[in-house]
Tab-separated table of C-alpha atoms and ligand atoms in Angstrom:
chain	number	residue	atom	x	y	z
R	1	UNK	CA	-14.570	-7.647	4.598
R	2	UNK	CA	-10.736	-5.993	3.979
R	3	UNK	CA	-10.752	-2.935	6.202
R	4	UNK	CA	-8.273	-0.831	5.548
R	5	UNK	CA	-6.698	1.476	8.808
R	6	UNK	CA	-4.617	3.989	6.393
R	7	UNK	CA	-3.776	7.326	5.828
R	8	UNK	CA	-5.020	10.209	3.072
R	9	UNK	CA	-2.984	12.088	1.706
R	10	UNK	CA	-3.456	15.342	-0.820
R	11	UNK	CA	-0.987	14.870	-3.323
R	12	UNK	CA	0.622	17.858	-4.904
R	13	UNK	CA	2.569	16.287	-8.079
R	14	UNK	CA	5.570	18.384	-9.719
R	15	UNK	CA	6.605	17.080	-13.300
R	16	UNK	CA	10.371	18.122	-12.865
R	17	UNK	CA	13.566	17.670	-15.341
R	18	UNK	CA	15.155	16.237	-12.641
R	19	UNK	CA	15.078	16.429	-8.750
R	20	UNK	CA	15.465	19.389	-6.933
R	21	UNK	CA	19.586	19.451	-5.681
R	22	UNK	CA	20.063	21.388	-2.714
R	23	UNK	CA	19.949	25.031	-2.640
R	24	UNK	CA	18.513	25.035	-6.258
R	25	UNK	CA	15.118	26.742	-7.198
R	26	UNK	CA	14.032	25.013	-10.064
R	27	UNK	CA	10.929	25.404	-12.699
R	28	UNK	CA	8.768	22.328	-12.518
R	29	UNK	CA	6.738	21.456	-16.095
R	30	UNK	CA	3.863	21.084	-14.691
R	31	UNK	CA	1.817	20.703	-10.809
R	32	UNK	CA	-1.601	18.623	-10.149
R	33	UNK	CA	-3.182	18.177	-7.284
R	34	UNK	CA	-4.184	14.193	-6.070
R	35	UNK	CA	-6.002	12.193	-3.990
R	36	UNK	CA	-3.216	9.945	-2.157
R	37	UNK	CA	-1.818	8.203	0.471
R	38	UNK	CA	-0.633	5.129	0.649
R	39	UNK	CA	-3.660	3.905	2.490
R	40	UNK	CA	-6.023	5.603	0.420
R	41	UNK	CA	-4.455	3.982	-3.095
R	42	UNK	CA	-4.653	0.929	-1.404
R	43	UNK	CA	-7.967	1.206	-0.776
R	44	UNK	CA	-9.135	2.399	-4.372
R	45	UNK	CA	-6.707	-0.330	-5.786
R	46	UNK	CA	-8.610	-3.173	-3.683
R	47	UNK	CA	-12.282	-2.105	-4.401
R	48	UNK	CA	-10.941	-1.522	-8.487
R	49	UNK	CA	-9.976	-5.105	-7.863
R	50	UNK	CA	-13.296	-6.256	-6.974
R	51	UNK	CA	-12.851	-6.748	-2.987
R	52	UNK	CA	-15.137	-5.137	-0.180
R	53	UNK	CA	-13.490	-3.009	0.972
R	54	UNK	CA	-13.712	-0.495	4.215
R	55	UNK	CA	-11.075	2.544	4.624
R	56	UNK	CA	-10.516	3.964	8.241
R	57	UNK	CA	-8.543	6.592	9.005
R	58	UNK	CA	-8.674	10.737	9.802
R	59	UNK	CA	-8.747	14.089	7.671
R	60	UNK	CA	-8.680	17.546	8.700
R	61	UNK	CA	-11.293	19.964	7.793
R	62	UNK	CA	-9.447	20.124	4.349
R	63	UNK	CA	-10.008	16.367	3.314
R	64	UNK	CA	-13.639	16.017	2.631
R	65	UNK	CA	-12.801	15.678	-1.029
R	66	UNK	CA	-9.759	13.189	-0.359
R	67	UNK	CA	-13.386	10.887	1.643
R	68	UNK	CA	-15.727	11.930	-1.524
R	69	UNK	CA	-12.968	10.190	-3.895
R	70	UNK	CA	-13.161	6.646	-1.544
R	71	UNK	CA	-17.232	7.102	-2.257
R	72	UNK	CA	-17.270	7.507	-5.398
R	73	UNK	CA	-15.274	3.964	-5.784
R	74	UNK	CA	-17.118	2.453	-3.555
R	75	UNK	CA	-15.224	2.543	-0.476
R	76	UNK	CA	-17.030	2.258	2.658
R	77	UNK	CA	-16.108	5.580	4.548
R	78	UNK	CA	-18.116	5.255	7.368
R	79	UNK	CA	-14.513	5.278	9.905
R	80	UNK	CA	-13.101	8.252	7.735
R	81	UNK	CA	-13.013	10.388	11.221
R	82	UNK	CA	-12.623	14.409	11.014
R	83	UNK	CA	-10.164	16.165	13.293
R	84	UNK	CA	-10.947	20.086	13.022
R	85	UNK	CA	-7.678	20.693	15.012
R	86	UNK	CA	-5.795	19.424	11.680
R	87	UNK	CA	-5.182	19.470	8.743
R	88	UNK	CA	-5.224	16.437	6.023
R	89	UNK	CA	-1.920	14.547	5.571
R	90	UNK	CA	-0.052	15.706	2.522
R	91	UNK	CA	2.623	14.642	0.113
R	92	UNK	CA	4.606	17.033	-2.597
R	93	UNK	CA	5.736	14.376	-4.920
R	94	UNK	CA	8.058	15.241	-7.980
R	95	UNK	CA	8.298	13.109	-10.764
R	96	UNK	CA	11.098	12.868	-13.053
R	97	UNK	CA	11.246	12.057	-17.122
R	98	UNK	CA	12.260	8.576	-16.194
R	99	UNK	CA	8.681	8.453	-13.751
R	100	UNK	CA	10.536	8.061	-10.735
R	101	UNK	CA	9.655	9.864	-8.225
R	102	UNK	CA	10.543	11.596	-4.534
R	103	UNK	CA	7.963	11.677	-1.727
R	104	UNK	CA	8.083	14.870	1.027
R	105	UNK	CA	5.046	13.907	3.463
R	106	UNK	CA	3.310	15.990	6.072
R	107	UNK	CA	1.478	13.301	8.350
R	108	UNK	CA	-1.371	15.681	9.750
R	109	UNK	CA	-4.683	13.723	10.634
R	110	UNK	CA	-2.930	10.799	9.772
R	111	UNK	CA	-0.766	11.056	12.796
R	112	UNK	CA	-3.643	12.217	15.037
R	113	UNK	CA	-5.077	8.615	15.522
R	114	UNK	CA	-5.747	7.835	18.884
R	115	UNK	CA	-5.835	3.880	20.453
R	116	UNK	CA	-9.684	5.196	21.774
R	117	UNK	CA	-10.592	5.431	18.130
R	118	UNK	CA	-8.805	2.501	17.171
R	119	UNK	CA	-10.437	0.569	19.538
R	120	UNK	CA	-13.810	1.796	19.037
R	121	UNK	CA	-13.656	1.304	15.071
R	122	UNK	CA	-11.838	-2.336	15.619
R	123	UNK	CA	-15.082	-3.414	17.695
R	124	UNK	CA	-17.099	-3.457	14.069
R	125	UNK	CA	-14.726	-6.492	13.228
R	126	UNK	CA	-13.879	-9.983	14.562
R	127	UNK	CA	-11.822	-12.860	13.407
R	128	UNK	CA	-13.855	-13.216	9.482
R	129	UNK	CA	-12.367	-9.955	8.325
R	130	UNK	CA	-8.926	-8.852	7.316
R	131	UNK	CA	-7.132	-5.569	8.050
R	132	UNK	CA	-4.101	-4.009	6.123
R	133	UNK	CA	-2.049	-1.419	7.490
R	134	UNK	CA	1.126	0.981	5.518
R	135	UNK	CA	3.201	2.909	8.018
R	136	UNK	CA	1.378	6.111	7.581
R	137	UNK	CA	-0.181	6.557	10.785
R	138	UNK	CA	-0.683	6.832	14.217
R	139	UNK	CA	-0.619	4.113	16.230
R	140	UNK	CA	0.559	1.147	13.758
R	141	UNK	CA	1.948	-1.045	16.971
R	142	UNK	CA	-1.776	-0.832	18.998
R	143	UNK	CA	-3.587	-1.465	15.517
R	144	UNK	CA	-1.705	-4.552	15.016
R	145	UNK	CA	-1.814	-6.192	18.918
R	146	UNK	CA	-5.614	-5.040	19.465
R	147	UNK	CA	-6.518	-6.676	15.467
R	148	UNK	CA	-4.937	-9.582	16.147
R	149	UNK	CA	-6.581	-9.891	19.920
R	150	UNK	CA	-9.907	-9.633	17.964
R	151	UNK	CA	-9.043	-12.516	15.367
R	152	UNK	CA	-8.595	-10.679	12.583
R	153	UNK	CA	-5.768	-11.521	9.492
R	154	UNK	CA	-3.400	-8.649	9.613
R	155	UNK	CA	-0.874	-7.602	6.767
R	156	UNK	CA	1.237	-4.962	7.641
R	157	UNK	CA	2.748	-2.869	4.255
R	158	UNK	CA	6.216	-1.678	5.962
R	159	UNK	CA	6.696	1.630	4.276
R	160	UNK	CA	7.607	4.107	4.905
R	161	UNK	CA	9.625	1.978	7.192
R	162	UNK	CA	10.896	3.965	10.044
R	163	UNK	CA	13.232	3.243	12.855
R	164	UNK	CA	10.032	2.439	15.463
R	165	UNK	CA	9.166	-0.625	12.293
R	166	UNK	CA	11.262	-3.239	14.174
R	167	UNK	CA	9.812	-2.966	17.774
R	168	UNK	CA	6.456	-3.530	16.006
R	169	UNK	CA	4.946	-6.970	16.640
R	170	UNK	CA	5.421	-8.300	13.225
R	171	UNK	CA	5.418	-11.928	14.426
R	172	UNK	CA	1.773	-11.608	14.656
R	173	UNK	CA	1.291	-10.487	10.966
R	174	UNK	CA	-0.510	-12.756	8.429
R	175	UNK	CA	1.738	-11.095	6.028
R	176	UNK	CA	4.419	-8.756	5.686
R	177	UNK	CA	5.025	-6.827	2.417
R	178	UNK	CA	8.156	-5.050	2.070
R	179	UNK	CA	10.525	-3.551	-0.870
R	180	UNK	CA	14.069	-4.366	-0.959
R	181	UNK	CA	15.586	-1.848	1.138
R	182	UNK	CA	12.385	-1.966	3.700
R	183	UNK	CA	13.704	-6.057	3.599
R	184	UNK	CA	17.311	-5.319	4.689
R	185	UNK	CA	16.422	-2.272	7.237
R	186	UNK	CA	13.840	-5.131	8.788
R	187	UNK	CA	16.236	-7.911	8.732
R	188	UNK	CA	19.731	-6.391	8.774
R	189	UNK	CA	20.240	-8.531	5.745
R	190	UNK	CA	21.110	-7.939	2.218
R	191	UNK	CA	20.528	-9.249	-1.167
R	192	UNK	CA	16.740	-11.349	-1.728
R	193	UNK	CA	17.407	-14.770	-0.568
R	194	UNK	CA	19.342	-13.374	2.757
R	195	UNK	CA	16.319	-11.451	3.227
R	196	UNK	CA	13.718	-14.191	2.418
R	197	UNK	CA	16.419	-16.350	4.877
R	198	UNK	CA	15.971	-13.906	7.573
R	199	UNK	CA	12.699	-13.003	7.436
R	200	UNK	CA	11.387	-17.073	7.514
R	201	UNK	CA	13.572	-17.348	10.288
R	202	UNK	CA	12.567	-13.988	12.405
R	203	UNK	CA	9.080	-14.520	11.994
R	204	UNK	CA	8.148	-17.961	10.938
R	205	UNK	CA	4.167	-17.761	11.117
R	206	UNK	CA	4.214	-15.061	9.088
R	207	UNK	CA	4.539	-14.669	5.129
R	208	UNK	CA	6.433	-12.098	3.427
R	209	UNK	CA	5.790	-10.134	0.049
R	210	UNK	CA	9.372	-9.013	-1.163
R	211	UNK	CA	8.413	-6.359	-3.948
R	212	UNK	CA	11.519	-5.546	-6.413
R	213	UNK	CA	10.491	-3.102	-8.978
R	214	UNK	CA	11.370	-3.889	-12.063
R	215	UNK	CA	12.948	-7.326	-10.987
R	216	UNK	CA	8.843	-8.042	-9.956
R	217	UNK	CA	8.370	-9.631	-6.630
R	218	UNK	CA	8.848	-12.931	-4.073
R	219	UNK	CA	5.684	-14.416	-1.820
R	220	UNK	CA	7.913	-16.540	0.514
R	221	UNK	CA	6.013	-18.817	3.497
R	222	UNK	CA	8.066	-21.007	5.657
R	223	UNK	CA	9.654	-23.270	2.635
R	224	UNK	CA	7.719	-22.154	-0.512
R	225	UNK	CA	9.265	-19.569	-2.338
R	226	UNK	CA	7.127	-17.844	-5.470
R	227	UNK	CA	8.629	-15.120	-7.844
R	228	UNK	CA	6.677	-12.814	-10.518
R	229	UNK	CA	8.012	-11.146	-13.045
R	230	UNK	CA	6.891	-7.796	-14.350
R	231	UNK	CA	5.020	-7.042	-17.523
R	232	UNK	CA	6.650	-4.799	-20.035
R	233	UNK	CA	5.105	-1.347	-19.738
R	234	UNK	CA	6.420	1.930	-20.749
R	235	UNK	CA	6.956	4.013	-17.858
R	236	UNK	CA	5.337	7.332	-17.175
R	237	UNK	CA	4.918	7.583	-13.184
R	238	UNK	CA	5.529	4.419	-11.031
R	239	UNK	CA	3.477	6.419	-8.344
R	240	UNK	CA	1.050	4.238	-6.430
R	241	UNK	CA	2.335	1.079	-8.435
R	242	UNK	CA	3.629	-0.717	-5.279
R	243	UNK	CA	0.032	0.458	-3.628
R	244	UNK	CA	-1.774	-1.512	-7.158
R	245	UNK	CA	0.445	-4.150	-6.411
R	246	UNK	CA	-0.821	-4.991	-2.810
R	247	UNK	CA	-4.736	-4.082	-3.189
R	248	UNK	CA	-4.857	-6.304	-6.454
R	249	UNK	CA	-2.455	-9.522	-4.597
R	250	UNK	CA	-4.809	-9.140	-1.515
R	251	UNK	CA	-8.010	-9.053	-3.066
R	252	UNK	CA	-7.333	-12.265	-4.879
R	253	UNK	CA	-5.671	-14.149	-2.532
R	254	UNK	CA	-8.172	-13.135	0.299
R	255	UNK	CA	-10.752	-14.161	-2.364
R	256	UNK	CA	-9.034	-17.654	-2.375
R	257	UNK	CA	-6.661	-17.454	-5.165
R	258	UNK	CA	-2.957	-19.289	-4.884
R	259	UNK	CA	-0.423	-16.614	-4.392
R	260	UNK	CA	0.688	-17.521	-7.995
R	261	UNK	CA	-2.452	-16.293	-9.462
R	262	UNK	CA	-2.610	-13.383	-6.720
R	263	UNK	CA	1.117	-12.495	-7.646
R	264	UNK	CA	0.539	-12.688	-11.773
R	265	UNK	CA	-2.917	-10.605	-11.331
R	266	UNK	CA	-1.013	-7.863	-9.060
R	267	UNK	CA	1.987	-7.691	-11.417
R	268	UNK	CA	-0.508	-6.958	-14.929
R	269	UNK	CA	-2.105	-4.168	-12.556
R	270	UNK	CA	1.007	-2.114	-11.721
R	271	UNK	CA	2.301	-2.671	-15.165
R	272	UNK	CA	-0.914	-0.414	-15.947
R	273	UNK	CA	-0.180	2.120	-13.359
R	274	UNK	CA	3.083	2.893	-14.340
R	275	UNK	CA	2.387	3.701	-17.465
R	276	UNK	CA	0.305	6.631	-16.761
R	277	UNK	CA	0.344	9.410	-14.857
R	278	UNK	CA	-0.903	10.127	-10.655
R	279	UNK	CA	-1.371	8.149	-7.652
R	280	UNK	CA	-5.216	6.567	-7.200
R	281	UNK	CA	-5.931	7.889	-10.872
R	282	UNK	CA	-3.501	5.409	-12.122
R	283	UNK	CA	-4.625	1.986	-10.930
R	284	UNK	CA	-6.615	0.227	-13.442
R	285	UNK	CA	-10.210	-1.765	-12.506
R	286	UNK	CA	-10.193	-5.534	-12.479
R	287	UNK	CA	-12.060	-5.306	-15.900
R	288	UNK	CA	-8.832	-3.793	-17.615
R	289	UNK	CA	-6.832	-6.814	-16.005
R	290	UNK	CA	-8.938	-9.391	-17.027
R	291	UNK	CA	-8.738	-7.474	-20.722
R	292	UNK	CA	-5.252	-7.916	-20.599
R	293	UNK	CA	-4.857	-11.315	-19.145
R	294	UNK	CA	-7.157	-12.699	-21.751
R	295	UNK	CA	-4.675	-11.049	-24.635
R	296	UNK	CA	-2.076	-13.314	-22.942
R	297	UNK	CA	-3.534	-16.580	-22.393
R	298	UNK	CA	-2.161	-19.306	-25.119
R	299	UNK	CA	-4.025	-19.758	-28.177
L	301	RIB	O1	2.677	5.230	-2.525
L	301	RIB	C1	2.416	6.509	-3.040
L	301	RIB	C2	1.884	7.407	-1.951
L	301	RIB	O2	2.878	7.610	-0.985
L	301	RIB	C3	1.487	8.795	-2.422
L	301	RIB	O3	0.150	8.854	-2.859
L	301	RIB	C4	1.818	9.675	-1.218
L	301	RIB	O4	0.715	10.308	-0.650
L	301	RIB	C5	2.545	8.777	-0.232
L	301	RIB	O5	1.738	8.372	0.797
């Protein structure tokens, strides 16, 4: 089983001509509301992928829909907790002509996650089961010291990284998935192979999952290095496509794919988020890969 110990997050998306610049007021095209979080996409993206997946986490009394969207994809919800003292995480994203985009977050029930609930929702799982973490929530540091006392495989998703990232036990990760700037904050390095370099040597049990955008992504373990390219897509939102990335890597390499086939499989699936719009709406179903991948394979 993946549990996943993440946050939820209501995503209010602005379609905007261009960032907002300070002191402007400016007219966005358009405003829709989203189920997000990085946890949460994670989550969807892993159980679109085909793996069993579990989401824990907290919502205020606002988030029962953000809980009714894991359900409906299957999700196991049963450690979605409610705090009525708070309200749900949320996120006011705007999204540019180009489909980049800015995040503003509010942590709410995310950051309300006590080590008492931790503990009690880590005592469902034991050394056959894997947990993935983002740095959305509460408690990040206790998560990833009491999973690991338990047995369990822990990969750790570094963003947003914050200053309190590098006193986090990341030694005792499974794997560590980064972006390039989440790579030199971690390492104090720059430039991939200075941060592949660094990371091997700071942590050497653990593997790291360099993600580059459009320059695709490094899986680097002790000597073997692996790079992905992307797949041509034409971009609309790249929203949630680092979230597609991870949930579709992990569920085939915890299903006992080679990082190769984990890496190629994750790279077709954010290809197919970014070119449409939203967070969890975005990421495609494992079907809709294998579609693809077929199209692709010689002959
Ligand atoms: O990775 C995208 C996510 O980051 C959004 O859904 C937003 O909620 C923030 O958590």
């Amino acid at each position: 089983m993946i549990l996943n110990f993440g946050s939820l997050n209501a995503d209010l998306v602005f379609s905007v001509p261009h960032f907002v610049r300070p002191g402007e007021t400016l007219a966005s095209d358009g405003v829709a509301l989203h189920a997000g979080g990085k946890g949460a996409n994670q989550s969807i993206a892993l159980a679109r992928a085909g793996a069993k997946t579990a989401h824990a986490g907290k919502i205020g009394p606002d988030g029962a829909w953000m809980k009714s969207r894991l359900d409906q994809e299957g999700v196991d919800t049963r450690h979605v907790l409610v705090d009525d003292r708070v309200l749900s995480g949320q996120a006011i994203i705007q999204v540019n002509p180009q489909g980049e985009n800015c995040i503003l977050l509010s942590a709410g029930a995310n950051g309300a996650i006590t080590r008492g609930e931790i503990d009690g929702i880590l005592s469902n799982y034991g050394r056959h089961d894997l947990l993935v973490l983002q740095n959305e929530i509460s408690e990040t540091a206790h998560l990833i010291e009491a999973a690991r006392a338990r047995g369990m495989v822990v990969v750790f998703n570094a963003a947003p990284c914050t200053p309190a990232v590098k006193s986090y036990p990341l030694s005792l990760l499974s794997l560590l998935v980064v972006n390039e700037t989440e790579g030199a904050d971690l390492t104090g390095e720059t430039g991939v192979q200075a941060i592949l370099d660094a990371a091997a040597k700071l942590w050497p049990e653990t593997a790291l999952l360099l993600t580059l955008g459009g320059e695709g992504a490094w899986f680097a373990h002790r000597q073997s290095r692996i790079h992905q390219g992307v797949f041509p897509a034409k971009v609309v939102d790249t929203t949630a496509a680092g979230d597609t990335f991870l949930g579709f890597f992990l569920a085939a390499w915890s299903g006992g794919a080679s990082p190769q086939e984990a890496l190629k499989r994750a790279a077709l699936a954010a290809s197919i988020t970014v070119s449409r719009p939203g967070a969890a709406d975005s990421i495609p179903t494992a079907r809709e890969v294998d579609d693809v991948l077929r199209t692709l394979l010689p002959g």
